[in-house]
mmCIF file of C-alpha atoms in Angstrom:
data_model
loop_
_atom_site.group_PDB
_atom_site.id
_atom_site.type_symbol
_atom_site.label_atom_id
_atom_site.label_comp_id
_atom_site.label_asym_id
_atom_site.label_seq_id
_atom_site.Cartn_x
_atom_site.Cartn_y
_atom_site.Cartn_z
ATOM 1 C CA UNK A 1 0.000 0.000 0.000
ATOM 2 C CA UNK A 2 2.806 2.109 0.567
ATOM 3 C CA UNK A 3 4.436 2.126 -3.212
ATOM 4 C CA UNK A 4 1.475 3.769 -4.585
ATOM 5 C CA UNK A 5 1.535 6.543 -2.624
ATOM 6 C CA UNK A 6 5.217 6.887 -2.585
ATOM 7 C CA UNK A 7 5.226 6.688 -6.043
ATOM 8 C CA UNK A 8 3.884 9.650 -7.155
ATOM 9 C CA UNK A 9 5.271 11.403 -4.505
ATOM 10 C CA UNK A 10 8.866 11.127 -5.887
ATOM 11 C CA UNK A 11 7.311 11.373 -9.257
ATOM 12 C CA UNK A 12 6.533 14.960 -8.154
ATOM 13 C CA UNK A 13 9.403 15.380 -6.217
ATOM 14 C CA UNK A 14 11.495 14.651 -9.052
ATOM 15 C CA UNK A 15 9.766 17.436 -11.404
ATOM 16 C CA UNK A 16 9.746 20.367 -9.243
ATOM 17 C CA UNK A 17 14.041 19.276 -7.988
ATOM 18 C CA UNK A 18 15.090 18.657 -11.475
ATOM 19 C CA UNK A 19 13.810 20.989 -13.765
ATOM 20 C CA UNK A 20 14.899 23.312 -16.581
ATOM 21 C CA UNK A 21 14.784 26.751 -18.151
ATOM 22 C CA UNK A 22 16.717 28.145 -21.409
ATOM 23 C CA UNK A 23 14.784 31.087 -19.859
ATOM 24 C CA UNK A 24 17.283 34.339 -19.345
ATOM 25 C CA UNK A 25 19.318 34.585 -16.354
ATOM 26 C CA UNK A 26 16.567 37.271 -14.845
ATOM 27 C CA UNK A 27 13.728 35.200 -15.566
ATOM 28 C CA UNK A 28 15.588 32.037 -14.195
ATOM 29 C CA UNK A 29 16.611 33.419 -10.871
ATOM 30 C CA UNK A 30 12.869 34.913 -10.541
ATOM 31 C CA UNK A 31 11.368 31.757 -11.033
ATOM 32 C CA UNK A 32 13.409 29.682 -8.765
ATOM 33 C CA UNK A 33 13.777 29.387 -5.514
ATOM 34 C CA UNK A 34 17.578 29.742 -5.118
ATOM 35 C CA UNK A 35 19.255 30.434 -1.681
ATOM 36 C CA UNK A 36 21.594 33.458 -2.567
ATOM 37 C CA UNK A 37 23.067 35.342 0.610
ATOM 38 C CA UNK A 38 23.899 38.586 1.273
ATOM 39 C CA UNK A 39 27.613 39.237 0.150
ATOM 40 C CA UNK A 40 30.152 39.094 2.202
ATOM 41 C CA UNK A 41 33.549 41.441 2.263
ATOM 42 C CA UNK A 42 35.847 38.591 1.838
ATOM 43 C CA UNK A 43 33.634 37.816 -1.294
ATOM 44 C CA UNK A 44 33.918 41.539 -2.791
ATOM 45 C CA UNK A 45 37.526 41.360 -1.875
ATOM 46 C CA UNK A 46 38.229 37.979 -3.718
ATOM 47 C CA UNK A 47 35.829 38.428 -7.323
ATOM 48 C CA UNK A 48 37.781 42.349 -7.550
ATOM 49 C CA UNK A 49 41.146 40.311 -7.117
ATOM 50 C CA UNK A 50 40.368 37.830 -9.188
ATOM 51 C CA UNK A 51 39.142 40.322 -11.717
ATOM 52 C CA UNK A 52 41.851 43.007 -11.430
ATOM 53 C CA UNK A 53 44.368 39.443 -11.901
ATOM 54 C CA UNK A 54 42.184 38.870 -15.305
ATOM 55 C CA UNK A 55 42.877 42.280 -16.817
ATOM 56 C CA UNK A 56 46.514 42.374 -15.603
ATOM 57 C CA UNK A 57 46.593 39.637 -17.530
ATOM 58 C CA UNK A 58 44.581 41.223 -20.792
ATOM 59 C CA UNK A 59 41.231 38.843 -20.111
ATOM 60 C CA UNK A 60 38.052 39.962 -19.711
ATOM 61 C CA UNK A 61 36.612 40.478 -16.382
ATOM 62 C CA UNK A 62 33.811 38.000 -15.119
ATOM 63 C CA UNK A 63 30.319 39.366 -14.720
ATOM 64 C CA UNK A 64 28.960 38.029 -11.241
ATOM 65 C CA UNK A 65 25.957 35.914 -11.429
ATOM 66 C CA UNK A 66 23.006 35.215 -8.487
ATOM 67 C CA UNK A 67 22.590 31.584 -9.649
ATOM 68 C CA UNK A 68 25.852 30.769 -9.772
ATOM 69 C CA UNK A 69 26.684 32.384 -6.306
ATOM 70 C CA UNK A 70 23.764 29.467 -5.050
ATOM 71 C CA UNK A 71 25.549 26.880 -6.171
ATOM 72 C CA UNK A 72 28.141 28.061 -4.856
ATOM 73 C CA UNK A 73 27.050 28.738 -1.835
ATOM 74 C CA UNK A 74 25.459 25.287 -1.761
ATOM 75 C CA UNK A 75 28.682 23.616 -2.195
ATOM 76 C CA UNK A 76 30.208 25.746 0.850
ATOM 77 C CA UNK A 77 27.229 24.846 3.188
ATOM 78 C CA UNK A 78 28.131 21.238 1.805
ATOM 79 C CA UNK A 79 32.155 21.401 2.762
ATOM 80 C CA UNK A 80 31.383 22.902 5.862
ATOM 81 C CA UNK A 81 28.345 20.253 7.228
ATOM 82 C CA UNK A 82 31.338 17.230 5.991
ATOM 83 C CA UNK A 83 34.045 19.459 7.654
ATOM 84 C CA UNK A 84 36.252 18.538 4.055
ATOM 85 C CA UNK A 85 36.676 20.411 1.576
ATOM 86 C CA UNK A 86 35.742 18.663 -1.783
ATOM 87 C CA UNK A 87 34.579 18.873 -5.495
ATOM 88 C CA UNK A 88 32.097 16.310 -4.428
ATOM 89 C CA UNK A 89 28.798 16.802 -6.177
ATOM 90 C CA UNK A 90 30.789 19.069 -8.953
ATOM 91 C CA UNK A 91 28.482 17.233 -12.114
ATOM 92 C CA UNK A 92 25.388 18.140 -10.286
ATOM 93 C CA UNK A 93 26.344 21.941 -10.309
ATOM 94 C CA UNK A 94 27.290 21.628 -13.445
ATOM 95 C CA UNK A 95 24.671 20.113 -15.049
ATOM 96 C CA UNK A 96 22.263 22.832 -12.883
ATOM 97 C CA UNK A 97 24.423 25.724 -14.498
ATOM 98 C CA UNK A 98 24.206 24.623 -18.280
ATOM 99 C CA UNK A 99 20.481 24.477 -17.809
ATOM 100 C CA UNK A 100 19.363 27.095 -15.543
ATOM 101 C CA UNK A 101 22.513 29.879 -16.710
ATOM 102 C CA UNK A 102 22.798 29.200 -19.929
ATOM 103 C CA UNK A 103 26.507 27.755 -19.490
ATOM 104 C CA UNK A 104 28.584 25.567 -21.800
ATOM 105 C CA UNK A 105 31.666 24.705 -19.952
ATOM 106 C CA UNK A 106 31.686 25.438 -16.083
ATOM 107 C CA UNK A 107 34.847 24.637 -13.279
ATOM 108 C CA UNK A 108 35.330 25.304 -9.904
ATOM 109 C CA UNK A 109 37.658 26.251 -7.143
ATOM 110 C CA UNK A 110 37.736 25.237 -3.997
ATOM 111 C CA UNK A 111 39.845 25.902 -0.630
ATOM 112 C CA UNK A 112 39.839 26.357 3.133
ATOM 113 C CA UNK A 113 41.383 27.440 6.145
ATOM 114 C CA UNK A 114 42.364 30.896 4.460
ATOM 115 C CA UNK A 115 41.904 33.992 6.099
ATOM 116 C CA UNK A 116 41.778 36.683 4.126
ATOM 117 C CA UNK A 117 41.059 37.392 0.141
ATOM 118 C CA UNK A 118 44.369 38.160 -0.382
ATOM 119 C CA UNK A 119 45.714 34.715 0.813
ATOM 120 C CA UNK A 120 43.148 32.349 -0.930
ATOM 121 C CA UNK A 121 43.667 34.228 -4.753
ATOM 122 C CA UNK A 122 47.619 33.528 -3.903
ATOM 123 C CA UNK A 123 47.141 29.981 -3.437
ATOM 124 C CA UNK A 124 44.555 29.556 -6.218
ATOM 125 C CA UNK A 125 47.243 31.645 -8.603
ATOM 126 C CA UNK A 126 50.574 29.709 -6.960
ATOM 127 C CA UNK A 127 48.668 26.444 -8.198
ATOM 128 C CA UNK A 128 48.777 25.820 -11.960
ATOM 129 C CA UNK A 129 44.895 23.731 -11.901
ATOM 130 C CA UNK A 130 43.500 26.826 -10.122
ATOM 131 C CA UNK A 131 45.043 29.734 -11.992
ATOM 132 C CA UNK A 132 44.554 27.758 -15.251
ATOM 133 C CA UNK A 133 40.463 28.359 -13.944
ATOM 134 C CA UNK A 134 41.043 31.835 -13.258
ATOM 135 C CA UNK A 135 42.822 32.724 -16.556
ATOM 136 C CA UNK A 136 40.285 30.952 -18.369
ATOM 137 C CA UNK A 137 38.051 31.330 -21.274
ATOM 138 C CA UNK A 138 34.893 32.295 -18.792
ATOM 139 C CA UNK A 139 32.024 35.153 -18.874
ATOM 140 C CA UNK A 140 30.900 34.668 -15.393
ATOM 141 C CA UNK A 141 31.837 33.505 -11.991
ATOM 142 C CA UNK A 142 30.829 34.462 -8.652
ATOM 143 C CA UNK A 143 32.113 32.995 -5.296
ATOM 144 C CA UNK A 144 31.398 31.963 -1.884
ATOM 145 C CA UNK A 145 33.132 31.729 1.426
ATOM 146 C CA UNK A 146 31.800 30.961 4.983
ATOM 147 C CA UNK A 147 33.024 30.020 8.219
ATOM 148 C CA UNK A 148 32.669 26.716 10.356
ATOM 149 C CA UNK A 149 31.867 26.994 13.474
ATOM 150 C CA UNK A 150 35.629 26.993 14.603
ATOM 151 C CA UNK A 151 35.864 29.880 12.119
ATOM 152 C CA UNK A 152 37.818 28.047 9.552
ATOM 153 C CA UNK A 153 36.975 29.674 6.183
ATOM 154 C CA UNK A 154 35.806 27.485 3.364
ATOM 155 C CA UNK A 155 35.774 28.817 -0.357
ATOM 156 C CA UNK A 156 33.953 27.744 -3.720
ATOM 157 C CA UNK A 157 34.726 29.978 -6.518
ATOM 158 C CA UNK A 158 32.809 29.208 -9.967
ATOM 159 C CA UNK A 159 33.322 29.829 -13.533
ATOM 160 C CA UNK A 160 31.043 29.501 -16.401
ATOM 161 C CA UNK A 161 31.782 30.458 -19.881
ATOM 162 C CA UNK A 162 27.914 31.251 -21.514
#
């Protein structure tokens, strides 16, 4: 008695968790529910970093984008709850991004432990995988960076290319 009722619960489950929009990136974020925070300092600090490192280096700056900052942020929460920090889950926000931002190639940074902007753009740029993300052929990016509660910093920094 239970599978038929369970059934259709997933069923609906399923449509409402996994669905997609070629809509724009306006009418995508106002049409979802996406948990995008309030921007912290340390954030500001590191997407002006990385962009001021993208034009030193004659590349475009990276537009900021609400529904990539909730993945982001999603993948933070993540690290922090497993006390690791990880690309677990990375297909998932990938897939999410190339059908609710429009992207066609997406990558990721992550880190921890850092404690300022300053320090976590040095390591990503001292590391030839993570500057190789940061130089690359992207339109738009945003970041996000939280504390534990030991106040150990954890960092996911995205990149799409649209």
């Amino acid at each position: 008695m239970k599978k038929p009722t369970l059934l259709p619960i997933m069923v609906l489950f399923a449509l409402f968790t996994f669905s997609c929009s070629t809509d724009s990136l306006e009418e995508t974020t106002n049409n979802t529910n996406l948990v995008v925070p309030e921007t912290k300092v340390i954030e500001i600090e590191i997407v002006e970093l990385i962009n001021d490192y993208r034009i030193s280096m004659g590349l475009n700056p990276l537009n900021n984008m609400s529904v990539i900052k909730s993945q982001a942020y999603t993948h933070t929460d993540y690290m922090i709850d497993h006390d690791n920090v990880s690309h677990d889950n990375f297909y998932q926000r990938k897939t999410y991004l190339i059908n609710n931002a429009g992207a066609n190639k997406v990558s990721e940074n992550v880190a921890y432990g850092f404690t300022s902007a300053e320090s976590v753009v040095n390591a990503w740029l001292n590391s030839e995988g993570h500057r190789a993300n940061i130089e690359g052929d992207y339109t738009d990016f945003d970041i996000s960076a939280d504390q534990n509660s030991d106040g150990k910093w954890f960092y996911t920094n995205i990149f799409v290319k649209k």
